[in-house]
PDB file of C-alpha atoms in Angstrom:
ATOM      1  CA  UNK A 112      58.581 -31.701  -8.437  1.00  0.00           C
ATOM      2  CA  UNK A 113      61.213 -34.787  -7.866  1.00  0.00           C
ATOM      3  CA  UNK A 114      62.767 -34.597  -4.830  1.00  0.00           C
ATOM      4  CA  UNK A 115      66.215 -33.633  -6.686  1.00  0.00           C
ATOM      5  CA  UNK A 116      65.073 -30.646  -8.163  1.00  0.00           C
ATOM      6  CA  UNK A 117      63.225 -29.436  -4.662  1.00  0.00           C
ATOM      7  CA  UNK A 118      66.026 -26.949  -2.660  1.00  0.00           C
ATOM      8  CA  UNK A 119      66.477 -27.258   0.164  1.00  0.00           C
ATOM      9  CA  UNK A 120      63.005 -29.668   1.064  1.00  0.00           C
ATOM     10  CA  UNK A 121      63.423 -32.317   3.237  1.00  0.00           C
ATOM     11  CA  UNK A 122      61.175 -35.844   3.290  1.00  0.00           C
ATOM     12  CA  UNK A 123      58.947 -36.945   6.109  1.00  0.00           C
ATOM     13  CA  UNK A 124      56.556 -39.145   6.562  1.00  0.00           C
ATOM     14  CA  UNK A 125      55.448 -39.612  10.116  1.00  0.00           C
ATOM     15  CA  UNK A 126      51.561 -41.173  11.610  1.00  0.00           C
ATOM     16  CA  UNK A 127      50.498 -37.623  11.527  1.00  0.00           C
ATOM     17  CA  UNK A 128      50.868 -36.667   8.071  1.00  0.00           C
ATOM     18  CA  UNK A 129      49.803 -39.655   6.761  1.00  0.00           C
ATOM     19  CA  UNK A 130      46.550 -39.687   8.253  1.00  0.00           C
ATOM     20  CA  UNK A 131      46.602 -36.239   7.176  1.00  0.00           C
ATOM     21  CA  UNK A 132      47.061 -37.111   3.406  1.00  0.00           C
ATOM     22  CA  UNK A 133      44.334 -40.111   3.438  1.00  0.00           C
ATOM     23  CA  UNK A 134      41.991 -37.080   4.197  1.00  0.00           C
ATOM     24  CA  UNK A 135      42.754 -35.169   1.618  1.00  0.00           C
ATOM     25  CA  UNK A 136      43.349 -38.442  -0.686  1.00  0.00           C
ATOM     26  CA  UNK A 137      46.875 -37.354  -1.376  1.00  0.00           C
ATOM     27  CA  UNK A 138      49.422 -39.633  -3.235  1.00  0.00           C
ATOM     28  CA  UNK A 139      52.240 -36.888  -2.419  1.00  0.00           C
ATOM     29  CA  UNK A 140      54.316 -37.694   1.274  1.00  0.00           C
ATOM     30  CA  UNK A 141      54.982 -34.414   3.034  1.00  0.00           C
ATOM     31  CA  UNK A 142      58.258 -32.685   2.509  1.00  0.00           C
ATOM     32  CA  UNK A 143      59.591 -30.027   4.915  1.00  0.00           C
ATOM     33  CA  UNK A 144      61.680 -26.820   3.433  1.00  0.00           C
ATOM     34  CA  UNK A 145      63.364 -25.760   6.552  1.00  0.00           C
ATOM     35  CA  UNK A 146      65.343 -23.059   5.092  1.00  0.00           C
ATOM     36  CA  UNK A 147      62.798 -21.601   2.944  1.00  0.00           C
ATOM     37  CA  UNK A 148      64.596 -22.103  -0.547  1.00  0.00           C
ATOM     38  CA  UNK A 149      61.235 -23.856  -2.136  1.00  0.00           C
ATOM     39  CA  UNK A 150      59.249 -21.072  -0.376  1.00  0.00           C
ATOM     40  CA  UNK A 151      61.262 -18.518  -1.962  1.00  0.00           C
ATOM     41  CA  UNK A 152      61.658 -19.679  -5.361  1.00  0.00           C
ATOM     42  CA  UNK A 153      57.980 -19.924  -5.350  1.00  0.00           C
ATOM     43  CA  UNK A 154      57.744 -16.709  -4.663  1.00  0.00           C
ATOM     44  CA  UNK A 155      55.708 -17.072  -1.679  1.00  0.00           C
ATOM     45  CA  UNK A 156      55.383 -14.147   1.064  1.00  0.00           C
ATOM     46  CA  UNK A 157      52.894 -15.261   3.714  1.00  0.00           C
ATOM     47  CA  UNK A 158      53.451 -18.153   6.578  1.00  0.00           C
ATOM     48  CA  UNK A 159      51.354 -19.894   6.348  1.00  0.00           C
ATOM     49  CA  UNK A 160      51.362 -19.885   2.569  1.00  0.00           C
ATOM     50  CA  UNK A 161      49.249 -22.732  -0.061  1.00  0.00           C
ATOM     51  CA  UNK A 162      50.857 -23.365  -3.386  1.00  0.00           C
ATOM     52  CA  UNK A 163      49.297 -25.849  -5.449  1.00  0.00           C
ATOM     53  CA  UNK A 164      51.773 -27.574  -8.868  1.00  0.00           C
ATOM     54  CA  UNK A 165      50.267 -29.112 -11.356  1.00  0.00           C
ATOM     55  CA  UNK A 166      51.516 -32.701 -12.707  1.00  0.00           C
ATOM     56  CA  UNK A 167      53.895 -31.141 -15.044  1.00  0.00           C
ATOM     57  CA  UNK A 168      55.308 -29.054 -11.892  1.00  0.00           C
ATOM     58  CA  UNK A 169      53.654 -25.745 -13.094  1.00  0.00           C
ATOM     59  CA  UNK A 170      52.836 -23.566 -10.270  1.00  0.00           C
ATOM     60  CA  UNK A 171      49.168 -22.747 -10.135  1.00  0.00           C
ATOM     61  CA  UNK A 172      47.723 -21.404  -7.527  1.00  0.00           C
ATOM     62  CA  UNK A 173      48.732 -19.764  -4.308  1.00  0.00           C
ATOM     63  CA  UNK A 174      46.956 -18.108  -1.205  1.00  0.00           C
ATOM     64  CA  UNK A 175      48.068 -17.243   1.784  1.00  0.00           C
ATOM     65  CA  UNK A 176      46.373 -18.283   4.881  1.00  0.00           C
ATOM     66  CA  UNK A 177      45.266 -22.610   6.043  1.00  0.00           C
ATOM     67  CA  UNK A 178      42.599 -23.302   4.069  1.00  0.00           C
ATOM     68  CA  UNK A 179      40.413 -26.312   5.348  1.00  0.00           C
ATOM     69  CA  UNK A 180      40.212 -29.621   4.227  1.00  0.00           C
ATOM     70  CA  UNK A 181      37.110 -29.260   2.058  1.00  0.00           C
ATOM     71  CA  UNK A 182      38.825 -26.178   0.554  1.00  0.00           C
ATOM     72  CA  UNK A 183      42.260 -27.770  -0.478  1.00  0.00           C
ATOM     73  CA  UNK A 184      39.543 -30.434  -1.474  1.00  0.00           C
ATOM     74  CA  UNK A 185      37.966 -28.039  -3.992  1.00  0.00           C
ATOM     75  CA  UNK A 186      41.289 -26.894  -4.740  1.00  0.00           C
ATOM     76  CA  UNK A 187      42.635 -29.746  -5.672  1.00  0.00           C
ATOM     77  CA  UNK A 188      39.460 -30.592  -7.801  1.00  0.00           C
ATOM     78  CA  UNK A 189      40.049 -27.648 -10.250  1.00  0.00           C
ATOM     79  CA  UNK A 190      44.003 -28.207 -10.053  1.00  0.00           C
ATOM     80  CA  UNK A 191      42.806 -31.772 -11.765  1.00  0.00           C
ATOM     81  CA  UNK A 192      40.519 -31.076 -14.055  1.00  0.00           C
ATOM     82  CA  UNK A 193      39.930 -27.021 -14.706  1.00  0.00           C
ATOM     83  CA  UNK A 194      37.807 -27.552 -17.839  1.00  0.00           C
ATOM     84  CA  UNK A 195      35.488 -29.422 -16.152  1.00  0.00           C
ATOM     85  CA  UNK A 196      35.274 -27.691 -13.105  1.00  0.00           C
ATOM     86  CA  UNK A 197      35.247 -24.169 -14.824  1.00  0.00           C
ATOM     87  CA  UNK A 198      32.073 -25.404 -16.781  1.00  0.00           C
ATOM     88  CA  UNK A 199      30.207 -26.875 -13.614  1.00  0.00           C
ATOM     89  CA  UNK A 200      30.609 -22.791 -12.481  1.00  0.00           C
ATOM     90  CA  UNK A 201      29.628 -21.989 -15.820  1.00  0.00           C
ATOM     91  CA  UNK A 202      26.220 -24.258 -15.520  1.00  0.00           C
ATOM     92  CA  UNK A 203      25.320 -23.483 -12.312  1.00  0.00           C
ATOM     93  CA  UNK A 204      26.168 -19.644 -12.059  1.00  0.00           C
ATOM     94  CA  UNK A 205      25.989 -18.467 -15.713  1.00  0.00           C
ATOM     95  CA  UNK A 206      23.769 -20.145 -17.789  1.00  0.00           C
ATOM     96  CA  UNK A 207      20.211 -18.997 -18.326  1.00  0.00           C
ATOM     97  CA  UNK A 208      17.109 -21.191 -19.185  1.00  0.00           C
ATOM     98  CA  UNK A 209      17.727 -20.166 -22.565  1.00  0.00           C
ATOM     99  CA  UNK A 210      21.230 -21.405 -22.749  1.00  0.00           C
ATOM    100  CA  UNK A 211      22.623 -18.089 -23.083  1.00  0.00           C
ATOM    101  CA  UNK A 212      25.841 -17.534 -20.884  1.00  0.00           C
ATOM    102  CA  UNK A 213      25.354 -14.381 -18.922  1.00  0.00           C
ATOM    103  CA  UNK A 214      28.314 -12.287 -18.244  1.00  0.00           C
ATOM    104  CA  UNK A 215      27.469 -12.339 -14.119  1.00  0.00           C
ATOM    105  CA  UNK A 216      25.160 -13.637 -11.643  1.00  0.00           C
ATOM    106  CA  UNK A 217      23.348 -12.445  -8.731  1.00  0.00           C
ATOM    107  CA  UNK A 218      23.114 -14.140  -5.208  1.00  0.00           C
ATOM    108  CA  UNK A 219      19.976 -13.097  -3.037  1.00  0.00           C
ATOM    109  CA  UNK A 220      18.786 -15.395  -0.313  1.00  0.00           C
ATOM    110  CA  UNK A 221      21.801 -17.326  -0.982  1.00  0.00           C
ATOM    111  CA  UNK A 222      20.387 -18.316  -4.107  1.00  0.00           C
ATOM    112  CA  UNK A 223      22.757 -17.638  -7.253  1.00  0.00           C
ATOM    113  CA  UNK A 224      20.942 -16.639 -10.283  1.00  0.00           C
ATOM    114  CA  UNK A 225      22.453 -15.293 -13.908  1.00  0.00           C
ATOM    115  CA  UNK A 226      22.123 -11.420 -14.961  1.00  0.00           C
ATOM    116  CA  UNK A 227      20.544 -10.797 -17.954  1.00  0.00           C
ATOM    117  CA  UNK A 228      23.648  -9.121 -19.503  1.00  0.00           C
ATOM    118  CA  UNK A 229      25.194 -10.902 -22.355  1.00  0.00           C
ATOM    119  CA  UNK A 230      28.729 -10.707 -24.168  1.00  0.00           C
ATOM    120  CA  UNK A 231      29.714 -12.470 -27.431  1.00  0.00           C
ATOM    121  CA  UNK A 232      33.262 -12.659 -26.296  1.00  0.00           C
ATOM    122  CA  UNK A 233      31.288 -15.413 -23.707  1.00  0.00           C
ATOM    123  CA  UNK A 234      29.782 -16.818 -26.398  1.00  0.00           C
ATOM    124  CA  UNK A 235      32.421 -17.649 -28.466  1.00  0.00           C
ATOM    125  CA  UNK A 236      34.947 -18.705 -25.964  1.00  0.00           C
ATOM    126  CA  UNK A 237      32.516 -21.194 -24.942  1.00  0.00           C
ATOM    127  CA  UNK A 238      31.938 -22.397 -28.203  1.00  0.00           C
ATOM    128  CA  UNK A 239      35.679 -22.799 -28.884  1.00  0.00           C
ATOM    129  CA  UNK A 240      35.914 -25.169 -25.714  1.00  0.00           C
ATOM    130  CA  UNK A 241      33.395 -26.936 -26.828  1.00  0.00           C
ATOM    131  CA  UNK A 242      34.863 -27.686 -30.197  1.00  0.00           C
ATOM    132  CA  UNK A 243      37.813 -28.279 -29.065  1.00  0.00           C
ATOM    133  CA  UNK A 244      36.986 -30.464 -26.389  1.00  0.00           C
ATOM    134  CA  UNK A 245      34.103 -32.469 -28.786  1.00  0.00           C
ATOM    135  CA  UNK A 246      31.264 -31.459 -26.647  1.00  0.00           C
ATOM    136  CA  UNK A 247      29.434 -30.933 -29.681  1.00  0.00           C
ATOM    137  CA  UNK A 248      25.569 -30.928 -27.637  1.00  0.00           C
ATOM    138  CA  UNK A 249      27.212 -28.008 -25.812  1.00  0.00           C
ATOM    139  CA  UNK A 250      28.607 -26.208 -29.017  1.00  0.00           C
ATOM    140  CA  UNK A 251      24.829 -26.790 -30.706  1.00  0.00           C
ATOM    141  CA  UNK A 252      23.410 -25.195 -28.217  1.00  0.00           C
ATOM    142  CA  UNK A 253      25.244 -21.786 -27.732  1.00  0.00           C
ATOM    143  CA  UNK A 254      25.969 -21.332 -31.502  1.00  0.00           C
ATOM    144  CA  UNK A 255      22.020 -21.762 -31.917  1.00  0.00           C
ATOM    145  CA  UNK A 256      21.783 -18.461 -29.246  1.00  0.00           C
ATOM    146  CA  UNK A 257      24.316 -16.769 -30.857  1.00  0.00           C
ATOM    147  CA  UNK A 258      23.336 -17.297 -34.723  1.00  0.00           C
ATOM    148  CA  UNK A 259      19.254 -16.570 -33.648  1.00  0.00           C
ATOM    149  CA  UNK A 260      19.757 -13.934 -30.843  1.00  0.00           C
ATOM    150  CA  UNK A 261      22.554 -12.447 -30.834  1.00  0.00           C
ATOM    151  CA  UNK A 262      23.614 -11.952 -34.244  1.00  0.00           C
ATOM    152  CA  UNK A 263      22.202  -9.274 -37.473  1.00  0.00           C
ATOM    153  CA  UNK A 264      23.596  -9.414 -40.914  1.00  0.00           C
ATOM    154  CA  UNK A 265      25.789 -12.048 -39.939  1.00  0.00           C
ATOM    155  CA  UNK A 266      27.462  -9.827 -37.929  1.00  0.00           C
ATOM    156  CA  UNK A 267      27.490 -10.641 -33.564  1.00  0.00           C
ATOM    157  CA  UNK A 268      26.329  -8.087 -31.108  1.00  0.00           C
ATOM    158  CA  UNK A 269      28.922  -7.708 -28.867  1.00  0.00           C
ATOM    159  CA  UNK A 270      26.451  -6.939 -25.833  1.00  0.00           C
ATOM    160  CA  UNK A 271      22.844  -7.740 -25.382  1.00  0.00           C
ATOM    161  CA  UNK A 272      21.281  -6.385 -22.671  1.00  0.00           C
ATOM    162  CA  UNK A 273      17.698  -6.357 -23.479  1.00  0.00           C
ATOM    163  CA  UNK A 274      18.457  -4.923 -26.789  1.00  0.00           C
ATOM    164  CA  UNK A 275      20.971  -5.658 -29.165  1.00  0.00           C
ATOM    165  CA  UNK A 276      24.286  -3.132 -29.435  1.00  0.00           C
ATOM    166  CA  UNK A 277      24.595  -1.302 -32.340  1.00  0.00           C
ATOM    167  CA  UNK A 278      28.075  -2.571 -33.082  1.00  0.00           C
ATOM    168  CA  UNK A 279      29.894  -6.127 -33.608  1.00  0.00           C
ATOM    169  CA  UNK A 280      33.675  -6.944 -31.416  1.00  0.00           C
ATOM    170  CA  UNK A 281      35.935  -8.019 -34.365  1.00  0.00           C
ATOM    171  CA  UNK A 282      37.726 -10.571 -32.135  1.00  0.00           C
ATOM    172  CA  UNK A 283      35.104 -11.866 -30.758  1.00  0.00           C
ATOM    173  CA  UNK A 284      32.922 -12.636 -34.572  1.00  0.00           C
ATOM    174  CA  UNK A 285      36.493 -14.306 -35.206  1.00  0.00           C
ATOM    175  CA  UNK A 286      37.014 -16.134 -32.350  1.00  0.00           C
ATOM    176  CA  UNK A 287      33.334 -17.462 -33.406  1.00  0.00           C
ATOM    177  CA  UNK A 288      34.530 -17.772 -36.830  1.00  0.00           C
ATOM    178  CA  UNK A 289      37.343 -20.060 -35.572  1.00  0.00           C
ATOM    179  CA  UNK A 290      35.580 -22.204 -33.454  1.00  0.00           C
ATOM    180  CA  UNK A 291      32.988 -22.920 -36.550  1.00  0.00           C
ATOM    181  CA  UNK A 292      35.964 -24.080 -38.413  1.00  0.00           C
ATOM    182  CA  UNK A 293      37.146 -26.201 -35.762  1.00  0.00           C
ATOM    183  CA  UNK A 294      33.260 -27.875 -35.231  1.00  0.00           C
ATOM    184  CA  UNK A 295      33.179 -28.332 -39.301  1.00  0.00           C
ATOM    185  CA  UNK A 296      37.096 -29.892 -38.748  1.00  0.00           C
ATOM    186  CA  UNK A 297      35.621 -32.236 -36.136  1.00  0.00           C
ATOM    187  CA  UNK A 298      32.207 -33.256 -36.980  1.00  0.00           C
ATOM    188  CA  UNK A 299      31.270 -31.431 -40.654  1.00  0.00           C
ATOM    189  CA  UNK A 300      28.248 -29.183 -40.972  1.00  0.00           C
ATOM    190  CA  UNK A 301      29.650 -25.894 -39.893  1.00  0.00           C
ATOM    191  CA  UNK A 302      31.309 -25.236 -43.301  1.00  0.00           C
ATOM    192  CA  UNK A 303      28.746 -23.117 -44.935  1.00  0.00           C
ATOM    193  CA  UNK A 304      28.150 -20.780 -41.569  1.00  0.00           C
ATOM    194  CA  UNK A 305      31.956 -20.281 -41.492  1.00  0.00           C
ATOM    195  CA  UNK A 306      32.454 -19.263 -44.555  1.00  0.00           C
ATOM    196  CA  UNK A 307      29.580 -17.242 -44.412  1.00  0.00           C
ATOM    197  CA  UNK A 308      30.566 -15.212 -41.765  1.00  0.00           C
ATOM    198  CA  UNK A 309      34.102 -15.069 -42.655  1.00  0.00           C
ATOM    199  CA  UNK A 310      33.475 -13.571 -45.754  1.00  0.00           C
ATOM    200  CA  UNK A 311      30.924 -10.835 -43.594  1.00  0.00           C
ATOM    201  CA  UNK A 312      33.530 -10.000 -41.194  1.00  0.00           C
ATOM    202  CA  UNK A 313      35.666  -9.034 -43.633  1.00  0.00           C
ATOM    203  CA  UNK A 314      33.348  -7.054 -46.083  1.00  0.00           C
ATOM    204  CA  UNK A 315      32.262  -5.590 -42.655  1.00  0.00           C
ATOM    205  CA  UNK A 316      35.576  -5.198 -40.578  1.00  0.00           C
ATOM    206  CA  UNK A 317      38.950  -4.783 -42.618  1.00  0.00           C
ATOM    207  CA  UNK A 318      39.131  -1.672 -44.335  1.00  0.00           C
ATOM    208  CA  UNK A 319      42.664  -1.118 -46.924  1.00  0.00           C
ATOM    209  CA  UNK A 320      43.908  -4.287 -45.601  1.00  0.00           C
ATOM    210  CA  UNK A 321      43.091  -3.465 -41.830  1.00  0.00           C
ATOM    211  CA  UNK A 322      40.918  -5.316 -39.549  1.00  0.00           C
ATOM    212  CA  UNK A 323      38.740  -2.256 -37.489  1.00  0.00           C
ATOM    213  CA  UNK A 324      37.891  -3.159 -33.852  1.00  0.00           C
ATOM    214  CA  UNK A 325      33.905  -2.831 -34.825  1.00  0.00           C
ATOM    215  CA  UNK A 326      31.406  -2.913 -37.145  1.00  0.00           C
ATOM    216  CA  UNK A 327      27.624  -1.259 -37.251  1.00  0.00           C
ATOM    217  CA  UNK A 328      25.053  -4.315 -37.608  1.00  0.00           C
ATOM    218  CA  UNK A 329      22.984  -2.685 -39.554  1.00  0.00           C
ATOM    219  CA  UNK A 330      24.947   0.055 -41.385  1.00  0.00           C
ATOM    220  CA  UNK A 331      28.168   0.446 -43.215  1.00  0.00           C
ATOM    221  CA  UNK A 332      30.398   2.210 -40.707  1.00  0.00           C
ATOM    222  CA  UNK A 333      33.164   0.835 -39.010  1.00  0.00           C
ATOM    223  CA  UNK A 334      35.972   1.794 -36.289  1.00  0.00           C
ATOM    224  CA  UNK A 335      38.797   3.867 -37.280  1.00  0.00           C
ATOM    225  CA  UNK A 336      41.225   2.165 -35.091  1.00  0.00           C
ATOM    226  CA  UNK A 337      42.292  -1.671 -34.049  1.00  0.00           C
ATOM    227  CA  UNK A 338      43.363  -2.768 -30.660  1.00  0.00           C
ATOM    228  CA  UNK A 339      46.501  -4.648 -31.085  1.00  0.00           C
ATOM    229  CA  UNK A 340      45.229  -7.962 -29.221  1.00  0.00           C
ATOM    230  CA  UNK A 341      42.263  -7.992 -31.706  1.00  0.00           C
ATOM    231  CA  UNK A 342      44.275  -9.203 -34.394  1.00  0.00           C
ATOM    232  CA  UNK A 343      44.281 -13.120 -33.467  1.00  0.00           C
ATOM    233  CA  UNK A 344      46.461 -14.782 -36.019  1.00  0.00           C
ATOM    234  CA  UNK A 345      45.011 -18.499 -35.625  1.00  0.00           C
ATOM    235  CA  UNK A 346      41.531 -16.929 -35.843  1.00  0.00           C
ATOM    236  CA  UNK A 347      42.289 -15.293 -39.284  1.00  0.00           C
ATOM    237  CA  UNK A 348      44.317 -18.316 -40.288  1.00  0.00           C
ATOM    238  CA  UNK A 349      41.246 -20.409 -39.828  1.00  0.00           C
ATOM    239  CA  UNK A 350      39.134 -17.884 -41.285  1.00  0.00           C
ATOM    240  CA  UNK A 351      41.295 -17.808 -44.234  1.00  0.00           C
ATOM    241  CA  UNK A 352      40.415 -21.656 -45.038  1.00  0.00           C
ATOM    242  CA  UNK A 353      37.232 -20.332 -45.775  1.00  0.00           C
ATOM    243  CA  UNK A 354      37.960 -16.751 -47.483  1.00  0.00           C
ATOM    244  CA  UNK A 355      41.384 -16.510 -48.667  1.00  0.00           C
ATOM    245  CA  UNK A 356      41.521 -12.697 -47.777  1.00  0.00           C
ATOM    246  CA  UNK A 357      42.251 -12.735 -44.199  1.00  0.00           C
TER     247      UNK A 357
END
């Protein structure tokens, strides 16, 4: 934050902290908040305390406790680019030989190694990232697990856990929905599958002009109910492109 909108902080820069931020490759010079106004409008509650602002000034993150050099290092690293680093997690934690992104992992031997437990609320948020970052090699290869081994009668399991579930997530064969629109907005291709499985979901899913929470795969029953944050506007909006029903 500029030094005018900081209460109550005061500027140093003394040998100390300087060497302090060349460790930590730091552009920012320390500031002191003697009288705890920062602290407090922070909402901190612990001494010593970590809050990390973003470029725009957005707080986000905070821990209480000193945290090491290499951790404020790895801090720091997600503060700057999250995407990125959430992926690298993603790669190295979640993502089986297959390409599938597991919904956990296991650590034996200090070894981390996926589960075999699947979601398609994974599955699609990944694929939205992907198309909205371009990362198109990424967004081939999790649509192809999703669209060969996850998915019946163009309808997504929601779980796959050596089997397939019996039933779809609405949101999440929309949010899939959405991000085909956005891959067939950026690079073409994905027009036919979207509309495809837009016009599936809602045979499938919206019943009197209500979207249902689930769907059978393979038969013709559906939920009776819809939870409230299943009913994604931008999702349907994109959807509608496609099939001018939702």
């Amino acid at each position: 934050l500029p030094e005018d909108h900081r209460p109550g902080v005061v500027h140093i820069d003394d040998q100390h902290h300087q060497q302090q931020r060349q460790q930590l490759a730091l552009a920012e010079t320390t500031l002191m908040d003697p009288d705890a106004a920062l602290y407090t409008a922070l909402g901190l509650h612990w001494v010593p305390s970590v809050a990390i602002l973003d470029a725009e000034g957005r707080l986000v993150y905070t821990a209480k406790g000193a945290p090491d050099a290499a951790e404020i290092s790895a801090l720091l690293n997600y503060v700057r680019s999250p995407d990125r680093q959430t992926l690298r997690f993603l790669e190295s934690r979640l993502t089986m030989p297959s390409g599938l992104l597991a919904s956990g992992y296991r650590v034996f031997d200090g070894q981390a190694t996926p589960g075999e437990t699947l979601l398609s609320e994974s599955q699609g948020l990944l694929m939205l990232w992907a198309a909205q970052t371009g990362d198109q090699e990424t967004f081939d290869r999790v649509w192809r697990v999703v669209r060969d081994g996850m998915s019946a009668g163009g309808l997504t399991a929601w779980r796959v856990d050596g089997k397939m579930s019996e039933v779809n997530a609405a949101l999440d064969d929309l949010r899939i929905v959405e991000a085909l629109a956005l891959a067939d907005e950026r690079w073409g291709l994905y027009g036919h599958e979207a509309a495809a499985r837009a016009k599936i979901l809602y045979d499938r899913c919206v019943q009197d002009g209500l979207m249902r929470d689930f769907a059978s795969l393979k038969g013709k029953t559906a939920a009776d109910t819809v939870t409230l944050c299943y009913m994604d506007v931008a999702a349907m909006e994109a959807a509608a492109a496609y099939d001018p029903r939702w």
